[in-house]
Coordinates of C-alpha atoms and ligand atoms in Angstrom, one line a residue:
M1 CA 131.1 111.8 108.3
L2 CA 132.2 110.5 105.0
C3 CA 134.8 108.0 106.0
D4 CA 135.9 106.6 109.6
E5 CA 137.6 108.8 111.8
A6 CA 141.1 107.2 111.5
T7 CA 141.0 107.8 108.0
V8 CA 139.9 111.4 108.4
V9 CA 142.7 111.9 110.7
A10 CA 145.6 110.2 108.4
Q11 CA 144.6 112.0 105.5
A12 CA 144.4 115.7 107.4
P13 CA 148.0 116.3 106.9
S14 CA 148.6 115.3 103.2
F15 CA 145.5 117.3 102.4
D16 CA 147.1 120.3 104.2
A17 CA 150.3 119.7 102.4
V18 CA 148.4 120.0 99.0
T19 CA 146.3 122.9 99.8
R20 CA 149.9 124.8 100.7
L21 CA 151.0 123.9 97.6
V22 CA 148.0 125.2 95.7
E23 CA 148.2 128.6 97.6
A24 CA 151.6 129.0 96.5
A25 CA 150.7 128.6 93.1
R26 CA 149.4 130.9 90.5
T27 CA 149.0 128.8 87.5
I28 CA 147.9 125.3 88.1
A29 CA 147.3 122.4 85.4
V30 CA 145.3 119.6 86.6
C31 CA 145.4 116.1 84.5
A32 CA 144.3 112.9 84.9
H33 CA 145.7 109.5 83.0
T34 CA 145.7 108.4 79.6
S35 CA 142.7 106.8 78.3
A36 CA 140.8 108.8 80.8
D37 CA 137.7 107.1 82.1
G38 CA 134.8 108.4 84.4
D39 CA 136.8 108.4 87.5
A40 CA 139.8 110.2 85.8
L41 CA 137.6 113.0 84.1
G42 CA 135.0 113.4 87.0
S43 CA 137.7 113.8 89.5
E44 CA 139.6 115.9 87.6
L45 CA 136.8 118.2 86.5
A46 CA 135.5 118.3 90.5
L47 CA 138.8 119.3 91.4
V48 CA 139.3 121.7 89.0
E49 CA 136.0 123.5 90.0
L50 CA 136.9 123.0 93.8
I51 CA 139.9 124.9 93.2
E52 CA 138.6 127.6 91.4
R53 CA 135.8 128.2 93.8
R54 CA 138.0 128.2 96.5
W55 CA 140.8 130.3 95.0
P56 CA 139.3 132.5 92.5
E57 CA 142.6 134.2 92.0
K58 CA 144.4 131.2 90.5
R59 CA 144.7 130.1 87.0
V60 CA 143.4 126.5 86.7
S61 CA 143.6 124.5 83.4
A62 CA 142.1 121.1 82.9
L63 CA 144.2 118.8 80.4
L64 CA 143.7 115.8 78.9
A65 CA 146.6 113.5 78.8
D66 CA 145.9 112.4 75.0
D67 CA 146.0 114.0 71.7
D68 CA 142.2 113.0 71.5
V69 CA 138.7 114.2 72.0
V70 CA 136.8 113.5 75.3
P71 CA 135.2 110.1 75.1
R72 CA 131.6 110.5 74.0
I73 CA 129.9 109.0 76.8
Y74 CA 131.7 111.7 79.2
Q75 CA 131.0 114.4 77.2
F76 CA 128.2 115.4 79.3
L77 CA 130.3 116.0 82.5
P78 CA 129.9 119.5 83.7
G79 CA 132.8 121.4 82.6
A80 CA 133.8 118.8 79.9
E81 CA 134.0 121.4 77.3
R82 CA 137.0 123.0 78.9
L83 CA 139.4 120.0 78.7
V84 CA 142.6 121.4 76.8
R85 CA 144.8 118.5 75.2
A86 CA 148.1 118.5 76.8
V87 CA 149.8 119.0 73.5
D88 CA 147.8 122.0 73.2
Y89 CA 149.1 123.8 76.5
R90 CA 152.1 126.1 76.3
E91 CA 152.4 127.3 79.8
D92 CA 155.0 126.1 82.5
P93 CA 152.5 125.8 85.7
D94 CA 153.5 126.6 89.0
L95 CA 151.6 123.5 90.2
F96 CA 150.6 120.2 88.4
V97 CA 147.8 118.1 89.8
C98 CA 147.7 114.4 89.0
V99 CA 144.4 113.1 89.3
D100 CA 143.5 109.4 89.5
L101 CA 147.4 108.6 88.6
S102 CA 150.5 108.3 90.5
Q103 CA 152.8 106.8 87.7
P104 CA 154.3 109.5 85.4
G105 CA 154.3 106.9 82.7
R106 CA 150.6 106.9 82.4
L107 CA 150.7 110.8 81.5
A108 CA 151.2 110.5 77.7
D109 CA 151.6 113.8 76.1
A110 CA 151.1 115.5 79.6
R111 CA 154.4 114.1 81.1
A112 CA 156.2 117.1 79.3
V113 CA 153.9 119.4 81.2
L114 CA 154.7 117.6 84.5
E115 CA 158.3 117.9 83.6
R116 CA 158.0 121.8 83.4
S117 CA 156.1 122.4 86.0
G118 CA 157.3 123.8 89.8
R119 CA 155.6 121.5 91.9
V120 CA 153.6 118.2 91.9
A121 CA 150.7 117.1 93.9
V122 CA 148.8 113.7 93.5
L123 CA 145.1 112.6 94.3
D124 CA 145.0 108.9 93.7
H125 CA 143.7 105.5 94.6
H126 CA 146.1 103.5 92.5
P127 CA 149.1 101.4 94.0
S128 CA 152.1 103.1 93.2
A129 CA 155.7 102.4 93.3
E130 CA 157.4 105.3 94.0
A131 CA 156.6 108.8 95.4
F132 CA 157.6 111.6 92.4
W133 CA 155.3 114.0 93.8
D134 CA 155.9 117.0 96.4
A135 CA 152.5 116.3 98.3
G136 CA 149.5 114.1 97.6
V137 CA 147.0 111.5 99.1
V138 CA 147.5 108.1 97.4
R139 CA 144.6 105.8 99.2
P140 CA 144.2 102.0 97.3
D141 CA 141.4 101.3 99.7
A142 CA 139.4 104.3 98.2
A143 CA 136.9 102.9 95.5
A144 CA 137.7 105.9 93.2
T145 CA 139.7 108.8 93.2
G146 CA 136.5 110.8 93.2
V147 CA 135.9 109.5 97.0
I148 CA 139.4 111.4 97.7
V149 CA 138.3 114.7 96.0
A150 CA 135.0 114.5 97.8
E151 CA 137.0 114.3 101.3
Y152 CA 139.3 116.9 100.2
A153 CA 136.4 119.2 99.6
L154 CA 135.1 118.1 103.1
H155 CA 138.2 118.6 104.6
L156 CA 138.1 121.9 103.2
G157 CA 134.8 122.9 104.4
A158 CA 133.8 123.7 100.9
E159 CA 130.4 123.7 99.6
L160 CA 129.8 120.5 97.0
T161 CA 128.0 122.2 94.2
P162 CA 125.6 120.0 92.3
T163 CA 128.1 120.4 89.2
M164 CA 130.9 118.9 91.3
A165 CA 128.6 116.1 92.9
Q166 CA 127.9 115.1 89.3
N167 CA 131.5 114.8 88.3
L168 CA 132.0 112.8 91.4
L169 CA 129.2 110.5 91.2
C170 CA 130.3 109.6 87.5
A171 CA 133.6 108.9 89.2
L172 CA 132.2 106.7 91.7
V173 CA 129.7 104.8 89.4
T174 CA 132.2 103.9 87.0
D175 CA 135.2 102.9 89.1
T176 CA 132.9 100.6 90.9
G177 CA 131.0 99.3 88.0
R178 CA 127.6 100.7 89.2
F179 CA 128.7 99.7 92.8
Q180 CA 128.9 96.0 91.9
Y181 CA 133.1 95.6 92.2
Q182 CA 134.7 94.3 95.1
N183 CA 135.8 97.9 95.4
A184 CA 132.3 99.1 96.5
N185 CA 132.8 99.7 100.1
G186 CA 130.7 101.4 102.6
E187 CA 132.7 104.6 102.2
A188 CA 131.7 104.5 98.4
F189 CA 128.1 104.3 99.5
R190 CA 128.2 107.0 101.8
V191 CA 130.3 109.4 99.6
A192 CA 127.6 108.7 96.6
S193 CA 124.7 109.3 99.3
A194 CA 126.2 112.6 100.0
L195 CA 126.9 113.5 96.3
V196 CA 123.4 112.9 95.5
D197 CA 122.0 114.9 98.4
A198 CA 124.5 117.7 96.9
G199 CA 122.5 117.4 93.6
A200 CA 124.0 114.8 91.6
S201 CA 121.7 112.5 89.3
P202 CA 122.4 108.9 89.2
S203 CA 119.7 108.3 86.3
E204 CA 121.4 111.1 84.5
V205 CA 125.0 109.4 84.8
S206 CA 123.2 106.1 83.9
L207 CA 121.7 107.7 80.9
H208 CA 124.9 108.8 79.4
V209 CA 127.2 106.4 80.2
Y210 CA 125.3 103.0 80.3
Q211 CA 122.2 103.8 78.1
S212 CA 123.6 105.6 75.2
D213 CA 125.3 102.9 73.2
R214 CA 125.5 103.4 69.6
L215 CA 123.9 100.5 67.3
S216 CA 127.4 100.0 65.6
Y217 CA 128.8 99.7 69.1
L218 CA 126.3 97.1 70.0
H219 CA 127.0 95.3 67.0
L220 CA 130.8 95.1 67.7
S221 CA 129.8 94.1 71.2
A222 CA 128.1 90.9 69.6
T223 CA 131.0 90.0 67.8
V224 CA 133.2 90.4 70.9
M225 CA 130.6 88.2 72.7
G226 CA 130.7 85.7 69.9
R227 CA 134.2 85.4 70.3
I228 CA 134.4 84.8 74.2
T229 CA 136.5 81.9 75.2
T230 CA 137.2 80.0 78.4
F231 CA 139.8 77.7 79.7
E232 CA 141.3 76.5 83.0
Q233 CA 137.8 74.9 83.6
G234 CA 136.0 78.1 82.6
R235 CA 138.1 80.2 85.2
I236 CA 139.8 82.3 82.8
A237 CA 137.6 83.8 79.7
Y238 CA 139.1 86.3 77.1
S239 CA 137.7 87.7 73.8
Y240 CA 139.0 90.7 71.7
A241 CA 138.5 93.0 68.9
T242 CA 140.9 93.7 65.8
M243 CA 141.6 97.1 64.2
A244 CA 139.4 95.6 61.2
D245 CA 136.4 94.8 63.5
L246 CA 136.8 98.5 65.1
E247 CA 136.8 99.9 61.5
A248 CA 134.1 97.7 60.2
N249 CA 131.8 98.9 63.0
A250 CA 133.2 102.5 62.9
V251 CA 133.8 102.4 66.6
P252 CA 136.7 104.7 67.9
V253 CA 139.0 102.8 70.2
A254 CA 138.2 105.2 73.0
E255 CA 134.4 104.1 73.2
C256 CA 135.6 100.5 73.8
D257 CA 136.3 100.7 77.6
G258 CA 133.0 98.7 78.2
L259 CA 133.9 95.5 76.4
V260 CA 135.8 93.8 79.1
D261 CA 132.4 94.0 81.0
I262 CA 130.8 91.5 78.8
V263 CA 133.6 89.1 79.2
R264 CA 133.3 89.2 82.9
R265 CA 129.5 88.1 82.7
V266 CA 130.6 84.6 81.8
D267 CA 129.4 82.4 84.7
G268 CA 132.2 80.6 86.6
C269 CA 135.0 82.9 85.1
E270 CA 137.3 84.5 87.8
V271 CA 139.5 86.3 85.3
A272 CA 138.4 88.3 82.4
L273 CA 140.6 89.5 79.6
F274 CA 139.7 91.6 76.8
L275 CA 142.0 92.7 74.1
K276 CA 141.8 95.5 71.2
E277 CA 144.1 96.5 68.6
V278 CA 144.9 100.2 69.1
P279 CA 146.7 102.6 66.5
G280 CA 150.5 102.6 66.4
G281 CA 150.5 98.6 66.0
K282 CA 149.8 98.1 69.7
V283 CA 147.3 96.0 71.8
R284 CA 145.7 97.4 74.9
G285 CA 144.8 94.8 77.3
N286 CA 142.2 95.2 80.0
L287 CA 142.0 92.7 83.1
R288 CA 139.5 92.4 85.5
A289 CA 139.3 89.7 88.6
K290 CA 135.9 88.4 90.0
S291 CA 137.4 86.4 92.9
D292 CA 140.0 87.8 95.2
R293 CA 142.9 86.7 92.6
D294 CA 145.5 89.4 91.9
I295 CA 145.6 90.1 88.1
S296 CA 147.5 93.4 88.5
V297 CA 150.7 91.0 89.0
V298 CA 149.9 90.1 85.2
A299 CA 149.3 93.4 84.1
R300 CA 152.6 94.7 85.5
E301 CA 154.6 91.6 84.2
M302 CA 153.1 93.1 80.7
G303 CA 154.3 96.3 81.5
G304 CA 151.2 98.1 82.7
G305 CA 149.4 98.1 86.2
G306 CA 146.5 98.9 88.1
H307 CA 144.3 97.4 91.1
P308 CA 144.1 93.8 92.1
A309 CA 140.8 93.5 90.7
A310 CA 141.0 95.9 87.5
A311 CA 144.1 96.3 85.7
G312 CA 145.5 97.1 82.2
F313 CA 148.5 96.9 79.8
T314 CA 149.7 98.0 76.5
V315 CA 151.9 95.9 74.2
E316 CA 153.4 96.2 70.6
G317 CA 152.1 93.6 68.3
D318 CA 148.9 92.5 67.2
I319 CA 146.1 90.2 68.9
D320 CA 147.6 86.8 68.3
R321 CA 151.2 87.9 69.8
A322 CA 149.6 89.6 72.6
L323 CA 147.4 86.4 73.1
A324 CA 150.7 84.3 73.1
V325 CA 152.4 86.2 75.9
V326 CA 149.4 87.0 78.3
L327 CA 147.5 83.6 78.4
P328 CA 150.4 81.5 79.7
K329 CA 150.7 83.9 82.3
L330 CA 147.0 83.7 83.3
R331 CA 147.6 80.2 83.4
A332 CA 150.4 80.4 85.6
L333 CA 148.1 82.3 88.1
Y334 CA 146.3 78.9 88.3
A335 CA 149.4 76.5 88.1
T336 CA 150.5 76.5 91.6
D337 CA 147.4 76.7 93.9
G338 CA 145.3 74.0 92.6
E339 CA 143.4 73.3 95.7
A340 CA 144.7 76.7 97.7
R341 CA 141.5 78.5 96.6
Ligands
5GP401 P1 141.4 99.7 82.3 O1 141.3 98.0 82.2 O2 140.1 100.0 82.6 O3 142.0 100.5 81.2 O4 142.1 99.9 83.6 C1 141.8 99.2 84.8 C2 142.7 99.8 85.9 O5 144.0 99.6 85.7 C3 142.4 101.3 86.0 O6 142.4 101.8 87.4 C4 143.8 101.8 85.3 O7 144.0 103.1 85.8 C5 144.9 100.9 85.6 N1 145.6 100.7 84.3 C6 145.2 100.4 83.1 N2 146.5 100.4 82.4 C7 147.2 100.6 83.1 C8 148.7 100.7 82.6 O8 149.3 100.5 81.7 N3 149.5 100.9 83.6 C9 149.2 101.5 84.9 N4 150.2 101.4 86.0 N5 147.8 101.3 85.3 C10 147.1 100.9 84.4
MN402 MN1 139.9 105.4 89.4

């Protein structure tokens, strides 16, 4: 049993509703969120394989929300080569399945596909505002969407193939920060154990995701590390990379996902912020909490969102402008509670 009885019972009707949508559809587009990460891509590819094996007569497409390539470190995922950019997908699918997202704003180019789809299903673990879908499972207590896809496979009585297991293990490993974040609960470990039994390789995931940094990326990391600044008695730490830094080191924006993890390493820091300039005159922010402080509040105030301990946002402008807005909001997290925590 991967999760407790109550969770299984609670999810079953919603999984059945998703199944009914799949059965009623002939063409299905599956898509994860913009700036796809290991959970987004791993969960999407596993779900696509699950649907295709279970319902071979369906025509299933795996979409990328962005007009971009698959991040280098995730190209090893089984099936990654079949991901199609949403801008290149011309059909009006009967069903659109959102994976690892439950806010249409995070679909980027794929939003247009969602809007011309017949029905919508969602499998996600982000806290979401309003349900725009016809059926779905959204469980913020799940460590990764990969957990939910694994449980859907279990619910269907489908075999977990080694390739599905590998995709789902990558989803779990990355969204739990290698089982180190606060979301790494018993369910995450139980599912991971089942995935390894089904043929997933933790060492291969680790090799590609964590031990294949390009030298130029490591040099950029050194710059970011050298800039780490703390305030509020060391409880808040931040750093950043400008467009010039990325260009000087020839590191694509999509490869900078891990830089916030360097910032969070500071001893005593409870909140970590990493900012990077991205094309279009914008700045993308990654926020992480090492304590139980909810930084998704700040991400939402900045127009983004996410989980209490891991959230993000995108704003117009450069690093200085973004810092001028976000740093006071981070300070405000500490302004009211002094002795409260
Ligand atoms: P990251 O900082 O790794 O990009 O994102 C951390 C978490 O926050 C992820 O679960 C991600 O899906 C979510 N997140 C990041 N940026 C946004 C955003 O702009 N809007 C929303 N709603 N969620 C975000
Ligand atoms: Mn996720």
